[in-house]
mmCIF file of C-alpha atoms and ligand atoms in Angstrom:
data_model
loop_
_atom_site.group_PDB
_atom_site.id
_atom_site.type_symbol
_atom_site.label_atom_id
_atom_site.label_comp_id
_atom_site.label_asym_id
_atom_site.label_seq_id
_atom_site.Cartn_x
_atom_site.Cartn_y
_atom_site.Cartn_z
ATOM 1 C CA UNK A 162 -2.640 -15.132 19.459
ATOM 2 C CA UNK A 163 -4.194 -18.061 17.569
ATOM 3 C CA UNK A 164 -1.637 -19.578 15.150
ATOM 4 C CA UNK A 165 -2.902 -19.964 11.598
ATOM 5 C CA UNK A 166 -1.338 -21.950 8.829
ATOM 6 C CA UNK A 167 -0.626 -19.723 5.837
ATOM 7 C CA UNK A 168 2.599 -21.522 4.889
ATOM 8 C CA UNK A 169 3.063 -21.810 1.131
ATOM 9 C CA UNK A 170 0.437 -19.142 0.366
ATOM 10 C CA UNK A 171 1.139 -16.302 -2.061
ATOM 11 C CA UNK A 172 0.344 -12.728 -1.007
ATOM 12 C CA UNK A 173 -0.934 -11.158 -4.233
ATOM 13 C CA UNK A 174 -3.992 -9.155 -3.093
ATOM 14 C CA UNK A 175 -6.131 -8.854 0.049
ATOM 15 C CA UNK A 176 -9.141 -10.264 -1.816
ATOM 16 C CA UNK A 177 -7.479 -13.695 -1.470
ATOM 17 C CA UNK A 178 -7.517 -13.535 2.348
ATOM 18 C CA UNK A 179 -10.312 -13.820 4.921
ATOM 19 C CA UNK A 180 -10.788 -11.126 7.582
ATOM 20 C CA UNK A 181 -9.524 -13.661 10.152
ATOM 21 C CA UNK A 182 -6.359 -14.286 8.135
ATOM 22 C CA UNK A 183 -5.782 -10.544 7.764
ATOM 23 C CA UNK A 184 -6.271 -10.103 11.509
ATOM 24 C CA UNK A 185 -3.776 -12.917 12.134
ATOM 25 C CA UNK A 186 -1.197 -11.122 9.952
ATOM 26 C CA UNK A 187 -1.810 -7.886 11.889
ATOM 27 C CA UNK A 188 -1.440 -9.666 15.233
ATOM 28 C CA UNK A 189 1.757 -11.322 14.015
ATOM 29 C CA UNK A 190 3.091 -7.925 12.886
ATOM 30 C CA UNK A 191 2.221 -6.339 16.241
ATOM 31 C CA UNK A 192 4.056 -9.164 17.980
ATOM 32 C CA UNK A 193 7.145 -8.694 15.778
ATOM 33 C CA UNK A 194 7.004 -4.932 16.425
ATOM 34 C CA UNK A 195 7.060 -5.497 20.175
ATOM 35 C CA UNK A 196 9.953 -7.931 19.868
ATOM 36 C CA UNK A 197 11.920 -5.446 17.746
ATOM 37 C CA UNK A 198 11.305 -2.687 20.307
ATOM 38 C CA UNK A 199 12.522 -5.001 23.078
ATOM 39 C CA UNK A 200 15.632 -5.906 21.091
ATOM 40 C CA UNK A 201 14.629 -9.582 20.890
ATOM 41 C CA UNK A 202 16.195 -11.507 18.019
ATOM 42 C CA UNK A 203 13.805 -13.271 15.641
ATOM 43 C CA UNK A 204 16.171 -15.157 13.318
ATOM 44 C CA UNK A 205 13.654 -17.938 12.766
ATOM 45 C CA UNK A 206 14.513 -18.411 9.098
ATOM 46 C CA UNK A 207 18.322 -18.481 9.247
ATOM 47 C CA UNK A 208 19.684 -20.179 6.121
ATOM 48 C CA UNK A 209 16.806 -19.081 3.927
ATOM 49 C CA UNK A 210 16.936 -16.479 1.144
ATOM 50 C CA UNK A 211 14.481 -14.224 -0.667
ATOM 51 C CA UNK A 212 14.595 -12.536 -4.090
ATOM 52 C CA UNK A 213 13.298 -8.975 -4.365
ATOM 53 C CA UNK A 214 12.313 -7.938 -7.888
ATOM 54 C CA UNK A 215 11.708 -4.233 -8.426
ATOM 55 C CA UNK A 216 10.659 -3.150 -11.919
ATOM 56 C CA UNK A 217 9.628 0.194 -10.381
ATOM 57 C CA UNK A 218 11.608 2.180 -7.821
ATOM 58 C CA UNK A 219 10.983 2.025 -4.060
ATOM 59 C CA UNK A 220 12.214 3.253 -0.709
ATOM 60 C CA UNK A 221 9.799 1.864 1.897
ATOM 61 C CA UNK A 222 8.895 -1.468 0.323
ATOM 62 C CA UNK A 223 12.443 -2.412 -0.618
ATOM 63 C CA UNK A 224 13.892 -1.402 2.757
ATOM 64 C CA UNK A 225 11.055 -3.156 4.587
ATOM 65 C CA UNK A 226 11.635 -6.416 2.751
ATOM 66 C CA UNK A 227 15.397 -6.201 3.271
ATOM 67 C CA UNK A 228 15.303 -5.299 6.970
ATOM 68 C CA UNK A 229 12.488 -7.738 7.714
ATOM 69 C CA UNK A 230 14.300 -10.557 5.883
ATOM 70 C CA UNK A 231 17.544 -9.837 7.727
ATOM 71 C CA UNK A 232 15.701 -9.683 11.073
ATOM 72 C CA UNK A 233 14.294 -13.136 10.277
ATOM 73 C CA UNK A 234 17.837 -14.338 9.581
ATOM 74 C CA UNK A 235 17.439 -14.511 5.805
ATOM 75 C CA UNK A 236 19.653 -13.380 2.948
ATOM 76 C CA UNK A 237 18.293 -11.096 0.212
ATOM 77 C CA UNK A 238 19.017 -10.413 -3.461
ATOM 78 C CA UNK A 239 17.731 -7.127 -4.866
ATOM 79 C CA UNK A 240 17.015 -7.138 -8.602
ATOM 80 C CA UNK A 241 16.712 -3.522 -9.715
ATOM 81 C CA UNK A 242 14.522 -2.169 -12.537
ATOM 82 C CA UNK A 243 17.270 -2.754 -15.120
ATOM 83 C CA UNK A 244 19.564 -5.316 -13.518
ATOM 84 C CA UNK A 245 18.015 -8.629 -14.553
ATOM 85 C CA UNK A 246 16.799 -10.464 -17.639
ATOM 86 C CA UNK A 247 13.144 -10.316 -16.538
ATOM 87 C CA UNK A 248 10.713 -9.539 -19.312
ATOM 88 C CA UNK A 249 13.336 -8.399 -21.786
ATOM 89 C CA UNK A 250 15.276 -11.616 -22.348
ATOM 90 C CA UNK A 251 13.468 -14.064 -20.113
ATOM 91 C CA UNK A 252 9.775 -14.695 -19.594
ATOM 92 C CA UNK A 253 8.090 -14.416 -16.212
ATOM 93 C CA UNK A 254 7.375 -18.162 -16.277
ATOM 94 C CA UNK A 255 11.056 -19.032 -16.780
ATOM 95 C CA UNK A 256 12.193 -16.443 -14.219
ATOM 96 C CA UNK A 257 9.758 -17.868 -11.647
ATOM 97 C CA UNK A 258 11.126 -21.386 -12.072
ATOM 98 C CA UNK A 259 14.751 -20.254 -11.890
ATOM 99 C CA UNK A 260 14.274 -18.087 -8.795
ATOM 100 C CA UNK A 261 12.051 -20.636 -7.037
ATOM 101 C CA UNK A 262 14.845 -23.202 -7.360
ATOM 102 C CA UNK A 263 17.209 -20.966 -5.358
ATOM 103 C CA UNK A 264 15.040 -18.853 -3.047
ATOM 104 C CA UNK A 265 12.412 -19.429 -0.372
ATOM 105 C CA UNK A 266 10.218 -16.526 -1.429
ATOM 106 C CA UNK A 267 9.967 -13.939 -4.204
ATOM 107 C CA UNK A 268 8.788 -10.335 -3.948
ATOM 108 C CA UNK A 269 7.665 -8.575 -7.119
ATOM 109 C CA UNK A 270 6.981 -4.861 -7.697
ATOM 110 C CA UNK A 271 6.017 -3.803 -11.177
ATOM 111 C CA UNK A 272 3.254 -3.177 -13.652
ATOM 112 C CA UNK A 273 0.199 -5.366 -14.305
ATOM 113 C CA UNK A 274 -1.310 -7.648 -11.668
ATOM 114 C CA UNK A 275 -1.248 -10.371 -14.356
ATOM 115 C CA UNK A 276 2.572 -10.367 -14.139
ATOM 116 C CA UNK A 277 2.692 -11.097 -10.409
ATOM 117 C CA UNK A 278 -0.140 -13.629 -10.817
ATOM 118 C CA UNK A 279 1.867 -15.363 -13.530
ATOM 119 C CA UNK A 280 5.006 -15.334 -11.411
ATOM 120 C CA UNK A 281 3.048 -17.020 -8.619
ATOM 121 C CA UNK A 282 1.575 -19.573 -11.015
ATOM 122 C CA UNK A 283 5.023 -20.795 -12.044
ATOM 123 C CA UNK A 284 6.768 -20.428 -8.677
ATOM 124 C CA UNK A 285 6.793 -23.252 -6.153
ATOM 125 C CA UNK A 286 7.732 -20.791 -3.388
ATOM 126 C CA UNK A 287 5.499 -17.948 -2.076
ATOM 127 C CA UNK A 288 5.263 -14.790 -4.190
ATOM 128 C CA UNK A 289 4.529 -11.422 -2.519
ATOM 129 C CA UNK A 290 3.086 -8.433 -4.357
ATOM 130 C CA UNK A 291 5.183 -5.359 -3.524
ATOM 131 C CA UNK A 292 2.894 -3.125 -5.683
ATOM 132 C CA UNK A 293 1.302 -3.479 -9.087
ATOM 133 C CA UNK A 294 -0.787 -0.957 -11.004
ATOM 134 C CA UNK A 295 -3.913 -2.555 -9.554
ATOM 135 C CA UNK A 296 -3.033 -3.496 -5.965
ATOM 136 C CA UNK A 297 -0.652 -2.704 -3.098
ATOM 137 C CA UNK A 298 -1.548 -5.309 -0.456
ATOM 138 C CA UNK A 299 1.489 -5.015 1.835
ATOM 139 C CA UNK A 300 0.727 -1.286 2.148
ATOM 140 C CA UNK A 301 -2.766 -2.233 3.364
ATOM 141 C CA UNK A 302 -1.490 -4.319 6.257
ATOM 142 C CA UNK A 303 0.657 -1.392 7.421
ATOM 143 C CA UNK A 304 -2.309 0.963 7.096
ATOM 144 C CA UNK A 305 -4.646 -1.349 9.005
ATOM 145 C CA UNK A 306 -2.062 -1.865 11.750
ATOM 146 C CA UNK A 307 -1.580 1.904 12.057
ATOM 147 C CA UNK A 308 -5.341 2.510 12.255
ATOM 148 C CA UNK A 309 -5.736 -0.229 14.849
ATOM 149 C CA UNK A 310 -2.849 1.168 16.917
ATOM 150 C CA UNK A 311 -4.450 4.591 16.849
ATOM 151 C CA UNK A 312 -8.139 3.784 17.380
ATOM 152 C CA UNK A 313 -7.831 0.398 19.117
ATOM 153 C CA UNK A 314 -10.054 -1.379 16.574
ATOM 154 C CA UNK A 315 -10.939 -1.478 12.868
ATOM 155 C CA UNK A 316 -14.663 -2.271 12.652
ATOM 156 C CA UNK A 317 -16.744 0.819 11.954
ATOM 157 C CA UNK A 318 -13.765 3.131 11.393
ATOM 158 C CA UNK A 319 -14.575 5.664 8.673
ATOM 159 C CA UNK A 320 -11.778 6.091 6.112
ATOM 160 C CA UNK A 321 -12.188 8.754 3.445
ATOM 161 C CA UNK A 322 -9.926 8.485 0.404
ATOM 162 C CA UNK A 323 -9.338 11.717 -1.536
ATOM 163 C CA UNK A 324 -8.125 11.743 -5.140
ATOM 164 C CA UNK A 325 -7.380 9.013 -7.698
ATOM 165 C CA UNK A 326 -9.082 5.941 -6.222
ATOM 166 C CA UNK A 327 -8.883 3.745 -9.312
ATOM 167 C CA UNK A 328 -5.185 2.897 -8.909
ATOM 168 C CA UNK A 329 -3.320 0.499 -6.575
ATOM 169 C CA UNK A 330 -3.772 2.384 -3.285
ATOM 170 C CA UNK A 331 -7.421 3.381 -3.767
ATOM 171 C CA UNK A 332 -8.438 -0.070 -5.027
ATOM 172 C CA UNK A 333 -6.658 -1.809 -2.196
ATOM 173 C CA UNK A 334 -8.065 0.472 0.499
ATOM 174 C CA UNK A 335 -11.588 -0.282 -0.713
ATOM 175 C CA UNK A 336 -10.860 -4.023 -0.452
ATOM 176 C CA UNK A 337 -9.201 -3.631 2.966
ATOM 177 C CA UNK A 338 -12.121 -1.621 4.375
ATOM 178 C CA UNK A 339 -14.681 -4.042 2.919
ATOM 179 C CA UNK A 340 -12.878 -7.032 4.455
ATOM 180 C CA UNK A 341 -12.494 -5.462 7.876
ATOM 181 C CA UNK A 342 -16.028 -4.059 8.232
ATOM 182 C CA UNK A 343 -15.001 -0.431 7.898
ATOM 183 C CA UNK A 344 -16.671 2.562 6.234
ATOM 184 C CA UNK A 345 -14.892 3.534 3.007
ATOM 185 C CA UNK A 346 -15.739 6.769 1.243
ATOM 186 C CA UNK A 347 -14.228 7.757 -2.067
ATOM 187 C CA UNK A 348 -14.106 11.520 -2.270
ATOM 188 C CA UNK A 349 -13.481 12.350 -5.936
ATOM 189 C CA UNK A 350 -15.170 12.685 -9.310
ATOM 190 C CA UNK A 351 -16.590 9.455 -10.800
ATOM 191 C CA UNK A 352 -13.760 9.201 -13.318
ATOM 192 C CA UNK A 353 -11.431 8.348 -10.429
ATOM 193 C CA UNK A 354 -13.642 5.711 -8.775
ATOM 194 C CA UNK A 355 -12.450 2.086 -8.758
ATOM 195 C CA UNK A 356 -13.834 -0.108 -11.572
ATOM 196 C CA UNK A 357 -17.478 -1.188 -11.456
ATOM 197 C CA UNK A 358 -16.360 -4.821 -11.190
ATOM 198 C CA UNK A 359 -14.165 -4.198 -8.147
ATOM 199 C CA UNK A 360 -16.853 -2.067 -6.487
ATOM 200 C CA UNK A 361 -19.370 -4.904 -7.003
ATOM 201 C CA UNK A 362 -16.988 -7.476 -5.489
ATOM 202 C CA UNK A 363 -16.361 -5.195 -2.492
ATOM 203 C CA UNK A 364 -20.076 -4.482 -1.994
ATOM 204 C CA UNK A 365 -20.641 -8.226 -1.785
ATOM 205 C CA UNK A 366 -17.909 -8.570 0.849
ATOM 206 C CA UNK A 367 -19.332 -5.531 2.674
ATOM 207 C CA UNK A 368 -22.743 -7.202 2.905
ATOM 208 C CA UNK A 369 -21.064 -9.984 4.912
ATOM 209 C CA UNK A 370 -18.759 -7.883 7.096
ATOM 210 C CA UNK A 371 -21.008 -4.885 7.773
ATOM 211 C CA UNK A 372 -18.708 -2.542 5.859
ATOM 212 C CA UNK A 373 -20.076 0.532 4.098
ATOM 213 C CA UNK A 374 -18.750 1.752 0.738
ATOM 214 C CA UNK A 375 -19.890 5.082 -0.616
ATOM 215 C CA UNK A 376 -18.883 7.881 -2.946
ATOM 216 C CA UNK A 377 -19.017 11.627 -2.611
ATOM 217 C CA UNK A 378 -17.971 14.312 -5.064
ATOM 218 C CA UNK A 379 -18.103 16.965 -2.369
ATOM 219 C CA UNK A 380 -14.847 17.209 -0.397
ATOM 220 C CA UNK A 381 -16.560 18.748 2.644
ATOM 221 C CA UNK A 382 -19.569 16.422 2.820
ATOM 222 C CA UNK A 383 -17.389 13.375 2.072
ATOM 223 C CA UNK A 384 -14.850 13.986 4.828
ATOM 224 C CA UNK A 385 -17.297 15.125 7.528
ATOM 225 C CA UNK A 386 -16.608 13.068 10.645
ATOM 226 C CA UNK A 387 -14.062 10.783 8.931
ATOM 227 C CA UNK A 388 -11.656 9.033 11.304
ATOM 228 C CA UNK A 389 -8.990 8.687 8.626
ATOM 229 C CA UNK A 390 -8.378 11.076 5.747
ATOM 230 C CA UNK A 391 -6.165 9.281 3.228
ATOM 231 C CA UNK A 392 -4.616 10.416 -0.034
ATOM 232 C CA UNK A 393 -1.957 9.331 -2.528
ATOM 233 C CA UNK A 394 0.027 11.113 -5.249
ATOM 234 C CA UNK A 395 -1.999 12.279 -8.257
ATOM 235 C CA UNK A 396 0.219 10.643 -10.886
ATOM 236 C CA UNK A 397 1.467 7.144 -10.144
ATOM 237 C CA UNK A 398 4.662 5.398 -11.211
ATOM 238 C CA UNK A 399 4.522 4.287 -14.817
ATOM 239 C CA UNK A 400 2.012 6.955 -15.878
ATOM 240 C CA UNK A 401 3.100 9.488 -18.518
ATOM 241 C CA UNK A 402 3.995 13.073 -17.552
ATOM 242 C CA UNK A 403 1.342 14.246 -20.005
ATOM 243 C CA UNK A 404 -1.441 13.481 -17.489
ATOM 244 C CA UNK A 405 -0.222 16.033 -14.915
ATOM 245 C CA UNK A 406 -2.199 19.016 -16.236
ATOM 246 C CA UNK A 407 -5.492 17.145 -16.203
ATOM 247 C CA UNK A 408 -4.856 15.556 -12.796
ATOM 248 C CA UNK A 409 -4.032 18.909 -11.231
ATOM 249 C CA UNK A 410 -7.171 20.464 -12.619
ATOM 250 C CA UNK A 411 -9.446 17.601 -11.631
ATOM 251 C CA UNK A 412 -7.935 16.638 -8.287
ATOM 252 C CA UNK A 413 -7.061 20.021 -6.754
ATOM 253 C CA UNK A 414 -10.510 20.243 -5.121
ATOM 254 C CA UNK A 415 -9.567 17.052 -3.250
ATOM 255 C CA UNK A 416 -6.267 18.261 -1.777
ATOM 256 C CA UNK A 417 -6.111 17.488 1.936
ATOM 257 C CA UNK A 418 -5.961 20.848 3.687
ATOM 258 C CA UNK A 419 -6.252 21.924 7.332
ATOM 259 C CA UNK A 420 -9.875 22.909 6.619
ATOM 260 C CA UNK A 421 -10.575 19.341 5.486
ATOM 261 C CA UNK A 422 -8.966 17.916 8.622
ATOM 262 C CA UNK A 423 -10.945 20.304 10.832
ATOM 263 C CA UNK A 424 -14.091 19.342 8.980
ATOM 264 C CA UNK A 425 -13.297 15.662 9.605
ATOM 265 C CA UNK A 426 -12.891 16.451 13.304
ATOM 266 C CA UNK A 427 -10.242 16.423 16.015
ATOM 267 C CA UNK A 428 -10.376 12.602 16.243
ATOM 268 C CA UNK A 429 -9.219 12.258 12.634
ATOM 269 C CA UNK A 430 -5.768 11.236 11.455
ATOM 270 C CA UNK A 431 -4.083 11.910 8.134
ATOM 271 C CA UNK A 432 -2.569 8.969 6.245
ATOM 272 C CA UNK A 433 -0.587 8.639 3.009
ATOM 273 C CA UNK A 434 1.309 5.641 1.622
ATOM 274 C CA UNK A 435 4.193 7.996 0.673
ATOM 275 C CA UNK A 436 6.153 9.314 -1.134
ATOM 276 C CA UNK A 437 4.237 12.601 -1.054
ATOM 277 C CA UNK A 438 4.453 15.949 -2.823
ATOM 278 C CA UNK A 439 3.743 18.260 0.117
ATOM 279 C CA UNK A 440 6.563 20.770 -0.428
ATOM 280 C CA UNK A 441 9.169 21.828 -2.964
ATOM 281 C CA UNK A 442 11.977 19.610 -1.684
ATOM 282 C CA UNK A 443 11.781 17.109 -4.552
ATOM 283 C CA UNK A 444 12.804 17.328 -8.210
ATOM 284 C CA UNK A 445 9.269 16.653 -9.445
ATOM 285 C CA UNK A 446 7.815 19.053 -6.875
ATOM 286 C CA UNK A 447 10.069 21.797 -8.241
ATOM 287 C CA UNK A 448 9.200 20.967 -11.875
ATOM 288 C CA UNK A 449 5.469 21.118 -11.107
ATOM 289 C CA UNK A 450 5.945 24.447 -9.336
ATOM 290 C CA UNK A 451 7.718 25.848 -12.395
ATOM 291 C CA UNK A 452 5.118 24.571 -14.835
ATOM 292 C CA UNK A 453 1.874 24.928 -12.874
ATOM 293 C CA UNK A 454 2.750 27.216 -9.958
ATOM 294 C CA UNK A 455 1.770 24.727 -7.222
ATOM 295 C CA UNK A 456 3.670 24.703 -3.910
ATOM 296 C CA UNK A 457 2.037 21.482 -2.729
ATOM 297 C CA UNK A 458 -0.112 18.876 -4.382
ATOM 298 C CA UNK A 459 -2.300 16.147 -2.836
ATOM 299 C CA UNK A 460 -1.750 17.389 0.738
ATOM 300 C CA UNK A 461 -0.591 20.680 2.219
ATOM 301 C CA UNK A 462 2.678 20.789 4.100
ATOM 302 C CA UNK A 463 0.731 22.025 7.140
ATOM 303 C CA UNK A 464 -1.359 18.834 7.297
ATOM 304 C CA UNK A 465 1.588 16.581 6.472
ATOM 305 C CA UNK A 466 3.603 18.024 9.369
ATOM 306 C CA UNK A 467 0.665 18.343 11.765
ATOM 307 C CA UNK A 468 0.008 16.357 14.935
ATOM 308 C CA UNK A 469 -2.858 14.594 13.117
ATOM 309 C CA UNK A 470 -0.445 13.110 10.562
ATOM 310 C CA UNK A 471 0.590 9.499 11.276
ATOM 311 C CA UNK A 472 2.487 8.962 8.015
ATOM 312 C CA UNK A 473 5.820 7.992 9.571
ATOM 313 C CA UNK A 474 4.236 5.507 11.980
ATOM 314 C CA UNK A 475 2.495 4.103 8.887
ATOM 315 C CA UNK A 476 5.830 3.898 7.031
ATOM 316 C CA UNK A 477 7.521 2.094 9.934
ATOM 317 C CA UNK A 478 4.669 -0.386 10.046
ATOM 318 C CA UNK A 479 5.497 -1.433 6.482
ATOM 319 C CA UNK A 480 8.499 -3.300 7.879
ATOM 320 C CA UNK A 481 6.682 -5.067 10.722
ATOM 321 C CA UNK A 482 3.784 -6.144 8.491
ATOM 322 C CA UNK A 483 6.022 -7.341 5.650
ATOM 323 C CA UNK A 484 7.940 -9.370 8.229
ATOM 324 C CA UNK A 485 4.648 -10.949 9.293
ATOM 325 C CA UNK A 486 3.775 -11.814 5.685
ATOM 326 C CA UNK A 487 7.136 -13.496 5.044
ATOM 327 C CA UNK A 488 7.072 -15.287 8.398
ATOM 328 C CA UNK A 489 3.535 -16.585 7.866
ATOM 329 C CA UNK A 490 3.824 -17.694 4.244
ATOM 330 C CA UNK A 491 7.320 -19.219 3.942
HETATM 331 N N1 CP B 178 4.499 3.298 0.029
HETATM 332 C C1 CP B 178 5.415 2.704 -0.761
HETATM 333 O O1 CP B 178 5.187 1.657 -1.352
HETATM 334 O O2 CP B 178 6.594 3.367 -0.829
HETATM 335 P P1 CP B 178 7.820 3.000 -1.780
HETATM 336 O O3 CP B 178 7.389 3.293 -3.193
HETATM 337 O O4 CP B 178 8.944 3.881 -1.322
HETATM 338 O O5 CP B 178 8.129 1.541 -1.617
HETATM 339 N N1 NVA B 179 -0.021 5.091 -6.399
HETATM 340 C C1 NVA B 179 1.390 5.186 -6.124
HETATM 341 C C2 NVA B 179 1.735 4.431 -4.891
HETATM 342 C C3 NVA B 179 3.173 4.529 -4.473
HETATM 343 C C4 NVA B 179 3.487 3.768 -3.235
HETATM 344 C C5 NVA B 179 2.165 4.673 -7.318
HETATM 345 O O1 NVA B 179 1.801 3.627 -7.870
HETATM 346 O O2 NVA B 179 3.138 5.317 -7.723
#
């Protein structure tokens, strides 16, 4: 693996990284994964510490940062959605300067991309985006690693995204596919397409990398032959409950079902960033069932539990890829 110098870089969105740099992060993650499987210790950063700010809740991202940091020998401080002064009593600029004086890196999960950008502007140590409304770049590295593990390569792989593509996961997948020369199809109604500006930026990148970006309102035509069928929840964190009725009505035609997977073909895999509403074993799942009569939302339980589903491999890869990001940028 060719070493690359990304030390001191922030990790705010994939748009800031070249395809070669992204590939380097994936190779580094794959290497860390192998070491972990072999029980090799990787405490390269003993004595260092990272701050993990979560203004929204998390299972995968938080645990990935904590385990990855500990594996690298680092200490962690978790700042929960209500447990710090951030935003309420202290500005992002002041918080950045305080934390950067004590820590070697700062993770931020929260609302607008402008907040994490601002944090990075005032921090002298690397800042990592653990999800904003607009982007979820660490998720993308895990997704790309999972796709590469499964198909052996990324170039030319056809990924079809079903549902609300104008939020963090959809936006970021379009960027990731554009960067890596993949074929990205949004399967949804135009209302849920990424912004015109972001599409234009990605089309420009695609012209260089050979990627294809297209849109299809027809769930069957859009998923035909897709290698990856990807979806996310219909209502994201921070959105009001009042949008549920509309989302259900507009996005139900884009639920990932067994018919959709069969239409994609036997080579296809199902992916989801998680958490997912595929059964009634969650509080929200039960509430939606009571109010709207749905047993499953963006994906059926049958697909979620099927042999084509790689969602738990994808979730595990969050940890290996986040480790690579911290290792490379600190
Ligand atoms: N995929 C993801 O970011 O999961 P969490 O919200 O649990 O971190
Ligand atoms: N779009 C989802 C992603 C969760 C990982 C959300 O923002 O809630």
